[in-house]
């Protein structure tokens, strides 16, 4: 029997990069998936891939994770359809660089709404669904920048540090209900997100990795999968770096 058969797994930001690789990993192990991106049309490719590897049709939800009304409506729909949720992966996020002196209130709001407020809303509703069964695993995607900071990334770094704070607090609150909450802090991962960096920044970042290479989305997905699985049944309130030794 596949290890995720009968499990309902929700991945935000599943159209590309880390989210897509993670979704496929769960699909291969038989999970029933709920997949999100800003538009349902962005999920066509992953939809076909999931059907191919698992035979299970995923539920596709196109909504902006920063919109609290859309998040609430989506949970209402999933509650009606499945009555339960086993795994919530809060992966959707944006990276927009700006030096502190140039940072506009609009950009700060956009980054925090997408990277932090979304995580809080999803944890709130997910934990209500999970609490009914007294079990569940929430995995929040932070970043090494939330721990180390970076030039030009005051808002992004602050948002990812906030994800860690939210994770640790929720882990304490939800442990008595049998719900585990952990965060991961990827380093430099080969996705569309890092393609927007200038050559100079790209080379600097690469040089700071002890393993001398970027990580793959699958290498991040494997850690998310571990945190969701029974192998991590006594793991909560942790922040796991996946960075090829950037922090060593
Ligand atoms: P990516 O390739 O740019 O993919 C981002 C995903 O998030 C896409 O599926 C995108 O969907 C979705 N998304 C963005 N804004 C959204 C919104 N408002 N509502 C719903 N979905 C939204 O990025 P990635 O590299 O895989 O990053 C995934 C997560 O890992 C992010 O939280 C990022 O901060 C974090 N991370 C990445 C790295 C790295 O080196 N790549 C390092 C540390 C942390 P659309 O198709 O709708 O655009």
mmCIF file with all atom_site columns, C-alpha atoms in Angstrom, residues 36-167:
data_model
loop_
_atom_site.group_PDB
_atom_site.id
_atom_site.type_symbol
_atom_site.label_atom_id
_atom_site.label_alt_id
_atom_site.label_comp_id
_atom_site.label_asym_id
_atom_site.label_entity_id
_atom_site.label_seq_id
_atom_site.pdbx_PDB_ins_code
_atom_site.Cartn_x
_atom_site.Cartn_y
_atom_site.Cartn_z
_atom_site.occupancy
_atom_site.B_iso_or_equiv
_atom_site.pdbx_formal_charge
_atom_site.auth_seq_id
_atom_site.auth_comp_id
_atom_site.auth_asym_id
_atom_site.auth_atom_id
_atom_site.pdbx_PDB_model_num
ATOM 1   C CA . UNK A 1 36  ? -3.705  25.995 -5.696  1.00 0.00 ? 36  UNK A CA 1
ATOM 2   C CA . UNK A 1 37  ? -2.234  28.744 -7.863  1.00 0.00 ? 37  UNK A CA 1
ATOM 3   C CA . UNK A 1 38  ? -3.497  32.248 -8.643  1.00 0.00 ? 38  UNK A CA 1
ATOM 4   C CA . UNK A 1 39  ? -5.468  30.974 -11.644 1.00 0.00 ? 39  UNK A CA 1
ATOM 5   C CA . UNK A 1 40  ? -6.909  27.513 -12.180 1.00 0.00 ? 40  UNK A CA 1
ATOM 6   C CA . UNK A 1 41  ? -5.473  27.632 -15.726 1.00 0.00 ? 41  UNK A CA 1
ATOM 7   C CA . UNK A 1 42  ? -1.935  27.714 -14.260 1.00 0.00 ? 42  UNK A CA 1
ATOM 8   C CA . UNK A 1 43  ? -2.545  24.227 -12.845 1.00 0.00 ? 43  UNK A CA 1
ATOM 9   C CA . UNK A 1 44  ? -3.200  22.421 -16.173 1.00 0.00 ? 44  UNK A CA 1
ATOM 10  C CA . UNK A 1 45  ? 0.247   20.830 -16.398 1.00 0.00 ? 45  UNK A CA 1
ATOM 11  C CA . UNK A 1 46  ? 0.408   19.594 -12.802 1.00 0.00 ? 46  UNK A CA 1
ATOM 12  C CA . UNK A 1 47  ? -3.185  18.367 -13.095 1.00 0.00 ? 47  UNK A CA 1
ATOM 13  C CA . UNK A 1 48  ? -2.201  16.118 -16.018 1.00 0.00 ? 48  UNK A CA 1
ATOM 14  C CA . UNK A 1 49  ? 0.980   14.945 -14.254 1.00 0.00 ? 49  UNK A CA 1
ATOM 15  C CA . UNK A 1 50  ? -0.869  14.050 -11.050 1.00 0.00 ? 50  UNK A CA 1
ATOM 16  C CA . UNK A 1 51  ? -3.517  12.096 -12.963 1.00 0.00 ? 51  UNK A CA 1
ATOM 17  C CA . UNK A 1 52  ? -0.766  10.229 -14.797 1.00 0.00 ? 52  UNK A CA 1
ATOM 18  C CA . UNK A 1 53  ? 1.168   9.157  -11.695 1.00 0.00 ? 53  UNK A CA 1
ATOM 19  C CA . UNK A 1 54  ? -1.696  8.501  -9.288  1.00 0.00 ? 54  UNK A CA 1
ATOM 20  C CA . UNK A 1 55  ? -4.883  8.065  -11.305 1.00 0.00 ? 55  UNK A CA 1
ATOM 21  C CA . UNK A 1 56  ? -6.563  10.408 -8.779  1.00 0.00 ? 56  UNK A CA 1
ATOM 22  C CA . UNK A 1 57  ? -7.927  13.699 -10.128 1.00 0.00 ? 57  UNK A CA 1
ATOM 23  C CA . UNK A 1 58  ? -6.757  16.579 -7.921  1.00 0.00 ? 58  UNK A CA 1
ATOM 24  C CA . UNK A 1 59  ? -9.077  19.383 -6.841  1.00 0.00 ? 59  UNK A CA 1
ATOM 25  C CA . UNK A 1 60  ? -7.883  22.558 -8.567  1.00 0.00 ? 60  UNK A CA 1
ATOM 26  C CA . UNK A 1 61  ? -8.409  25.840 -6.731  1.00 0.00 ? 61  UNK A CA 1
ATOM 27  C CA . UNK A 1 62  ? -7.455  29.073 -8.465  1.00 0.00 ? 62  UNK A CA 1
ATOM 28  C CA . UNK A 1 63  ? -7.376  31.839 -5.871  1.00 0.00 ? 63  UNK A CA 1
ATOM 29  C CA . UNK A 1 64  ? -5.037  34.459 -4.475  1.00 0.00 ? 64  UNK A CA 1
ATOM 30  C CA . UNK A 1 65  ? -3.722  33.090 -1.152  1.00 0.00 ? 65  UNK A CA 1
ATOM 31  C CA . UNK A 1 66  ? -3.619  36.616 0.272   1.00 0.00 ? 66  UNK A CA 1
ATOM 32  C CA . UNK A 1 67  ? -7.390  37.077 -0.082  1.00 0.00 ? 67  UNK A CA 1
ATOM 33  C CA . UNK A 1 68  ? -9.010  36.038 3.229   1.00 0.00 ? 68  UNK A CA 1
ATOM 34  C CA . UNK A 1 69  ? -12.475 35.717 1.684   1.00 0.00 ? 69  UNK A CA 1
ATOM 35  C CA . UNK A 1 70  ? -11.224 33.406 -1.078  1.00 0.00 ? 70  UNK A CA 1
ATOM 36  C CA . UNK A 1 71  ? -9.303  31.329 1.469   1.00 0.00 ? 71  UNK A CA 1
ATOM 37  C CA . UNK A 1 72  ? -12.415 30.963 3.629   1.00 0.00 ? 72  UNK A CA 1
ATOM 38  C CA . UNK A 1 73  ? -14.571 29.994 0.618   1.00 0.00 ? 73  UNK A CA 1
ATOM 39  C CA . UNK A 1 74  ? -11.996 27.423 -0.484  1.00 0.00 ? 74  UNK A CA 1
ATOM 40  C CA . UNK A 1 75  ? -11.953 25.790 2.952   1.00 0.00 ? 75  UNK A CA 1
ATOM 41  C CA . UNK A 1 76  ? -15.747 25.767 2.984   1.00 0.00 ? 76  UNK A CA 1
ATOM 42  C CA . UNK A 1 77  ? -15.716 23.882 -0.311  1.00 0.00 ? 77  UNK A CA 1
ATOM 43  C CA . UNK A 1 78  ? -13.113 21.366 0.894   1.00 0.00 ? 78  UNK A CA 1
ATOM 44  C CA . UNK A 1 79  ? -14.949 20.857 4.165   1.00 0.00 ? 79  UNK A CA 1
ATOM 45  C CA . UNK A 1 80  ? -18.104 20.004 2.232   1.00 0.00 ? 80  UNK A CA 1
ATOM 46  C CA . UNK A 1 81  ? -16.265 17.679 -0.148  1.00 0.00 ? 81  UNK A CA 1
ATOM 47  C CA . UNK A 1 82  ? -13.916 15.745 2.169   1.00 0.00 ? 82  UNK A CA 1
ATOM 48  C CA . UNK A 1 83  ? -14.875 16.647 5.752   1.00 0.00 ? 83  UNK A CA 1
ATOM 49  C CA . UNK A 1 84  ? -11.180 16.373 6.661   1.00 0.00 ? 84  UNK A CA 1
ATOM 50  C CA . UNK A 1 85  ? -7.644  17.494 5.905   1.00 0.00 ? 85  UNK A CA 1
ATOM 51  C CA . UNK A 1 86  ? -4.428  15.623 6.712   1.00 0.00 ? 86  UNK A CA 1
ATOM 52  C CA . UNK A 1 87  ? -1.652  17.827 5.347   1.00 0.00 ? 87  UNK A CA 1
ATOM 53  C CA . UNK A 1 88  ? -1.448  21.567 4.612   1.00 0.00 ? 88  UNK A CA 1
ATOM 54  C CA . UNK A 1 89  ? 1.625   22.814 2.724   1.00 0.00 ? 89  UNK A CA 1
ATOM 55  C CA . UNK A 1 90  ? 1.802   26.621 2.750   1.00 0.00 ? 90  UNK A CA 1
ATOM 56  C CA . UNK A 1 91  ? 4.231   27.082 -0.104  1.00 0.00 ? 91  UNK A CA 1
ATOM 57  C CA . UNK A 1 92  ? 2.912   29.948 -2.280  1.00 0.00 ? 92  UNK A CA 1
ATOM 58  C CA . UNK A 1 93  ? 5.141   32.983 -2.034  1.00 0.00 ? 93  UNK A CA 1
ATOM 59  C CA . UNK A 1 94  ? 6.647   35.881 -3.923  1.00 0.00 ? 94  UNK A CA 1
ATOM 60  C CA . UNK A 1 95  ? 10.095  37.419 -4.020  1.00 0.00 ? 95  UNK A CA 1
ATOM 61  C CA . UNK A 1 96  ? 10.342  41.059 -5.011  1.00 0.00 ? 96  UNK A CA 1
ATOM 62  C CA . UNK A 1 97  ? 13.589  42.828 -4.232  1.00 0.00 ? 97  UNK A CA 1
ATOM 63  C CA . UNK A 1 98  ? 13.822  46.464 -3.224  1.00 0.00 ? 98  UNK A CA 1
ATOM 64  C CA . UNK A 1 99  ? 16.457  48.398 -1.324  1.00 0.00 ? 99  UNK A CA 1
ATOM 65  C CA . UNK A 1 100 ? 15.148  49.782 1.972   1.00 0.00 ? 100 UNK A CA 1
ATOM 66  C CA . UNK A 1 101 ? 15.266  53.360 0.693   1.00 0.00 ? 101 UNK A CA 1
ATOM 67  C CA . UNK A 1 102 ? 13.048  52.494 -2.279  1.00 0.00 ? 102 UNK A CA 1
ATOM 68  C CA . UNK A 1 103 ? 10.581  50.215 -0.481  1.00 0.00 ? 103 UNK A CA 1
ATOM 69  C CA . UNK A 1 104 ? 6.970   51.385 -0.982  1.00 0.00 ? 104 UNK A CA 1
ATOM 70  C CA . UNK A 1 105 ? 4.126   50.691 1.464   1.00 0.00 ? 105 UNK A CA 1
ATOM 71  C CA . UNK A 1 106 ? 2.306   48.945 -1.422  1.00 0.00 ? 106 UNK A CA 1
ATOM 72  C CA . UNK A 1 107 ? 5.165   46.484 -1.918  1.00 0.00 ? 107 UNK A CA 1
ATOM 73  C CA . UNK A 1 108 ? 5.506   45.796 1.820   1.00 0.00 ? 108 UNK A CA 1
ATOM 74  C CA . UNK A 1 109 ? 1.760   45.102 1.993   1.00 0.00 ? 109 UNK A CA 1
ATOM 75  C CA . UNK A 1 110 ? 1.839   42.872 -1.083  1.00 0.00 ? 110 UNK A CA 1
ATOM 76  C CA . UNK A 1 111 ? 4.776   40.793 0.200   1.00 0.00 ? 111 UNK A CA 1
ATOM 77  C CA . UNK A 1 112 ? 3.333   40.403 3.700   1.00 0.00 ? 112 UNK A CA 1
ATOM 78  C CA . UNK A 1 113 ? -0.176  39.601 2.409   1.00 0.00 ? 113 UNK A CA 1
ATOM 79  C CA . UNK A 1 114 ? 1.136   36.897 0.089   1.00 0.00 ? 114 UNK A CA 1
ATOM 80  C CA . UNK A 1 115 ? 3.918   35.416 2.221   1.00 0.00 ? 115 UNK A CA 1
ATOM 81  C CA . UNK A 1 116 ? 2.624   35.811 5.804   1.00 0.00 ? 116 UNK A CA 1
ATOM 82  C CA . UNK A 1 117 ? -1.075  36.646 6.131   1.00 0.00 ? 117 UNK A CA 1
ATOM 83  C CA . UNK A 1 118 ? -1.880  33.784 3.741   1.00 0.00 ? 118 UNK A CA 1
ATOM 84  C CA . UNK A 1 119 ? -0.018  31.328 5.984   1.00 0.00 ? 119 UNK A CA 1
ATOM 85  C CA . UNK A 1 120 ? -1.958  32.499 9.046   1.00 0.00 ? 120 UNK A CA 1
ATOM 86  C CA . UNK A 1 121 ? -5.348  32.231 7.281   1.00 0.00 ? 121 UNK A CA 1
ATOM 87  C CA . UNK A 1 122 ? -4.577  28.746 5.918   1.00 0.00 ? 122 UNK A CA 1
ATOM 88  C CA . UNK A 1 123 ? -3.284  27.513 9.285   1.00 0.00 ? 123 UNK A CA 1
ATOM 89  C CA . UNK A 1 124 ? -6.405  28.836 11.000  1.00 0.00 ? 124 UNK A CA 1
ATOM 90  C CA . UNK A 1 125 ? -8.883  26.989 8.777   1.00 0.00 ? 125 UNK A CA 1
ATOM 91  C CA . UNK A 1 126 ? -6.685  23.909 8.268   1.00 0.00 ? 126 UNK A CA 1
ATOM 92  C CA . UNK A 1 127 ? -6.291  23.429 12.006  1.00 0.00 ? 127 UNK A CA 1
ATOM 93  C CA . UNK A 1 128 ? -10.076 23.560 12.503  1.00 0.00 ? 128 UNK A CA 1
ATOM 94  C CA . UNK A 1 129 ? -10.517 20.762 9.962   1.00 0.00 ? 129 UNK A CA 1
ATOM 95  C CA . UNK A 1 130 ? -7.622  18.725 11.368  1.00 0.00 ? 130 UNK A CA 1
ATOM 96  C CA . UNK A 1 131 ? -8.687  19.119 14.986  1.00 0.00 ? 131 UNK A CA 1
ATOM 97  C CA . UNK A 1 132 ? -11.839 17.096 14.336  1.00 0.00 ? 132 UNK A CA 1
ATOM 98  C CA . UNK A 1 133 ? -9.664  13.993 13.735  1.00 0.00 ? 133 UNK A CA 1
ATOM 99  C CA . UNK A 1 134 ? -7.043  14.963 16.324  1.00 0.00 ? 134 UNK A CA 1
ATOM 100 C CA . UNK A 1 135 ? -4.236  14.676 13.787  1.00 0.00 ? 135 UNK A CA 1
ATOM 101 C CA . UNK A 1 136 ? -2.600  16.636 10.987  1.00 0.00 ? 136 UNK A CA 1
ATOM 102 C CA . UNK A 1 137 ? 0.601   18.172 9.723   1.00 0.00 ? 137 UNK A CA 1
ATOM 103 C CA . UNK A 1 138 ? 1.150   21.751 8.585   1.00 0.00 ? 138 UNK A CA 1
ATOM 104 C CA . UNK A 1 139 ? 4.344   22.665 6.747   1.00 0.00 ? 139 UNK A CA 1
ATOM 105 C CA . UNK A 1 140 ? 5.151   26.325 6.136   1.00 0.00 ? 140 UNK A CA 1
ATOM 106 C CA . UNK A 1 141 ? 7.737   27.361 3.576   1.00 0.00 ? 141 UNK A CA 1
ATOM 107 C CA . UNK A 1 142 ? 10.046  30.013 5.021   1.00 0.00 ? 142 UNK A CA 1
ATOM 108 C CA . UNK A 1 143 ? 13.507  30.817 3.633   1.00 0.00 ? 143 UNK A CA 1
ATOM 109 C CA . UNK A 1 144 ? 17.127  31.090 4.674   1.00 0.00 ? 144 UNK A CA 1
ATOM 110 C CA . UNK A 1 145 ? 16.647  34.838 4.105   1.00 0.00 ? 145 UNK A CA 1
ATOM 111 C CA . UNK A 1 146 ? 14.249  34.852 7.085   1.00 0.00 ? 146 UNK A CA 1
ATOM 112 C CA . UNK A 1 147 ? 17.161  33.669 9.251   1.00 0.00 ? 147 UNK A CA 1
ATOM 113 C CA . UNK A 1 148 ? 20.175  35.435 7.674   1.00 0.00 ? 148 UNK A CA 1
ATOM 114 C CA . UNK A 1 149 ? 18.701  38.468 5.895   1.00 0.00 ? 149 UNK A CA 1
ATOM 115 C CA . UNK A 1 150 ? 19.967  39.789 2.585   1.00 0.00 ? 150 UNK A CA 1
ATOM 116 C CA . UNK A 1 151 ? 20.615  43.136 0.900   1.00 0.00 ? 151 UNK A CA 1
ATOM 117 C CA . UNK A 1 152 ? 17.559  44.310 -1.040  1.00 0.00 ? 152 UNK A CA 1
ATOM 118 C CA . UNK A 1 153 ? 15.299  41.868 0.775   1.00 0.00 ? 153 UNK A CA 1
ATOM 119 C CA . UNK A 1 154 ? 14.156  43.684 3.924   1.00 0.00 ? 154 UNK A CA 1
ATOM 120 C CA . UNK A 1 155 ? 10.475  43.025 3.195   1.00 0.00 ? 155 UNK A CA 1
ATOM 121 C CA . UNK A 1 156 ? 10.981  39.470 1.899   1.00 0.00 ? 156 UNK A CA 1
ATOM 122 C CA . UNK A 1 157 ? 13.334  38.575 4.782   1.00 0.00 ? 157 UNK A CA 1
ATOM 123 C CA . UNK A 1 158 ? 10.930  40.043 7.339   1.00 0.00 ? 158 UNK A CA 1
ATOM 124 C CA . UNK A 1 159 ? 8.046   38.104 5.796   1.00 0.00 ? 159 UNK A CA 1
ATOM 125 C CA . UNK A 1 160 ? 9.938   34.823 5.942   1.00 0.00 ? 160 UNK A CA 1
ATOM 126 C CA . UNK A 1 161 ? 11.058  35.488 9.552   1.00 0.00 ? 161 UNK A CA 1
ATOM 127 C CA . UNK A 1 162 ? 7.392   36.103 10.368  1.00 0.00 ? 162 UNK A CA 1
ATOM 128 C CA . UNK A 1 163 ? 6.527   32.701 8.899   1.00 0.00 ? 163 UNK A CA 1
ATOM 129 C CA . UNK A 1 164 ? 8.935   31.155 11.418  1.00 0.00 ? 164 UNK A CA 1
ATOM 130 C CA . UNK A 1 165 ? 7.315   33.073 14.307  1.00 0.00 ? 165 UNK A CA 1
ATOM 131 C CA . UNK A 1 166 ? 3.854   32.011 13.192  1.00 0.00 ? 166 UNK A CA 1
ATOM 132 C CA . UNK A 1 167 ? 5.004   28.390 12.846  1.00 0.00 ? 167 UNK A CA 1
#
